[in-house]
């Protein structure tokens, strides 16, 4: 493999990784606030992509305005998910809540394409598809713009968590009882985190929809998002960025090296290998906090 092709794989892989990271951010936001796994994030991204298609392609809104409208609607849907399906399970075993999020993932993955159509829907975000060269390397212009938007949203979320609201959200994650005692509305904090997760998932779904079209396969972002969230640390926003770059580059290099030998498909294996290796070697991830319990 020549250096130009190798560099092209690394750069485009890093850009894709940042787009993956935006989907993974929703998992981290929910875990960082409530300590629970959000396994419905893939379907949330898919639903957000469909809403983006409705507002932009069907209603004819400007891509920026259409995306904002879809995010607002999805924020409300995120609040509704927490209020109607998760809050009634307070006090139940954690496995029950995890199973509910899996159930939501399966339900939305089948229901949304069934109602809105399972065929691939073109979503034009107004990004030029003209080739962009960096020396001898061909850079995907759509990935470049989408990755830049994803990074801006991730940095904005990081800034939010360093604000007064973010401090309250982190307090809820550390100790819900103590948060109650100082006047923090724990239910509001958790619902807000689900709303934010829906917003970031929507952004990821729209950006991916602009590059590959909108259909049920957007829900498969869940596996990539889980790999990034686990590798980076389930409670680390910085870890999302670093792990996203690692996963994206690893996928690109694996597909470039091994796809010609085995006929394709190695890109989809990388995320699963990263999940397994991280859980075996460093379960708390690269930037996650290690929890030690005294017994």
Short mmCIF file of N, CA and C in Angstrom, two decimals, residues 6-16 134 137 139 249:
data_model
loop_
_atom_site.label_atom_id
_atom_site.label_comp_id
_atom_site.label_asym_id
_atom_site.label_seq_id
_atom_site.Cartn_x
_atom_site.Cartn_y
_atom_site.Cartn_z
N UNK A 6 -2.49 5.21 2.04
CA UNK A 6 -2.52 5.02 3.49
C UNK A 6 -2.95 6.30 4.20
N UNK A 7 -2.39 7.43 3.77
CA UNK A 7 -2.79 8.71 4.35
C UNK A 7 -4.25 9.03 4.08
N UNK A 8 -4.72 8.68 2.90
CA UNK A 8 -6.13 8.91 2.55
C UNK A 8 -7.04 8.10 3.46
N UNK A 9 -6.66 6.86 3.73
CA UNK A 9 -7.46 6.02 4.63
C UNK A 9 -7.50 6.60 6.03
N UNK A 10 -6.37 7.09 6.51
CA UNK A 10 -6.30 7.63 7.87
C UNK A 10 -7.16 8.89 8.00
N UNK A 11 -7.02 9.81 7.03
CA UNK A 11 -7.76 11.07 7.12
C UNK A 11 -9.27 10.84 7.01
N UNK A 12 -9.68 10.10 6.00
CA UNK A 12 -11.12 9.84 5.84
C UNK A 12 -11.66 9.00 6.99
N UNK A 13 -10.83 8.08 7.49
CA UNK A 13 -11.26 7.29 8.64
C UNK A 13 -11.45 8.14 9.88
N UNK A 14 -10.56 9.12 10.10
CA UNK A 14 -10.70 10.02 11.24
C UNK A 14 -11.96 10.86 11.12
N UNK A 15 -12.27 11.31 9.92
CA UNK A 15 -13.49 12.10 9.71
C UNK A 15 -14.73 11.27 10.00
N UNK A 16 -14.73 10.04 9.53
CA UNK A 16 -15.86 9.14 9.80
C UNK A 16 -15.96 8.88 11.30
N UNK A 134 -5.85 16.60 -1.26
CA UNK A 134 -4.77 17.08 -0.40
C UNK A 134 -3.51 16.38 -0.88
N UNK A 137 -3.87 12.76 -2.15
CA UNK A 137 -4.93 12.09 -1.37
C UNK A 137 -6.28 12.71 -1.67
N UNK A 139 -9.90 13.46 -0.44
CA UNK A 139 -10.63 13.61 0.81
C UNK A 139 -12.11 13.73 0.50
N UNK A 249 -10.31 5.33 12.23
CA UNK A 249 -9.05 5.02 11.54
C UNK A 249 -8.84 3.51 11.47
#
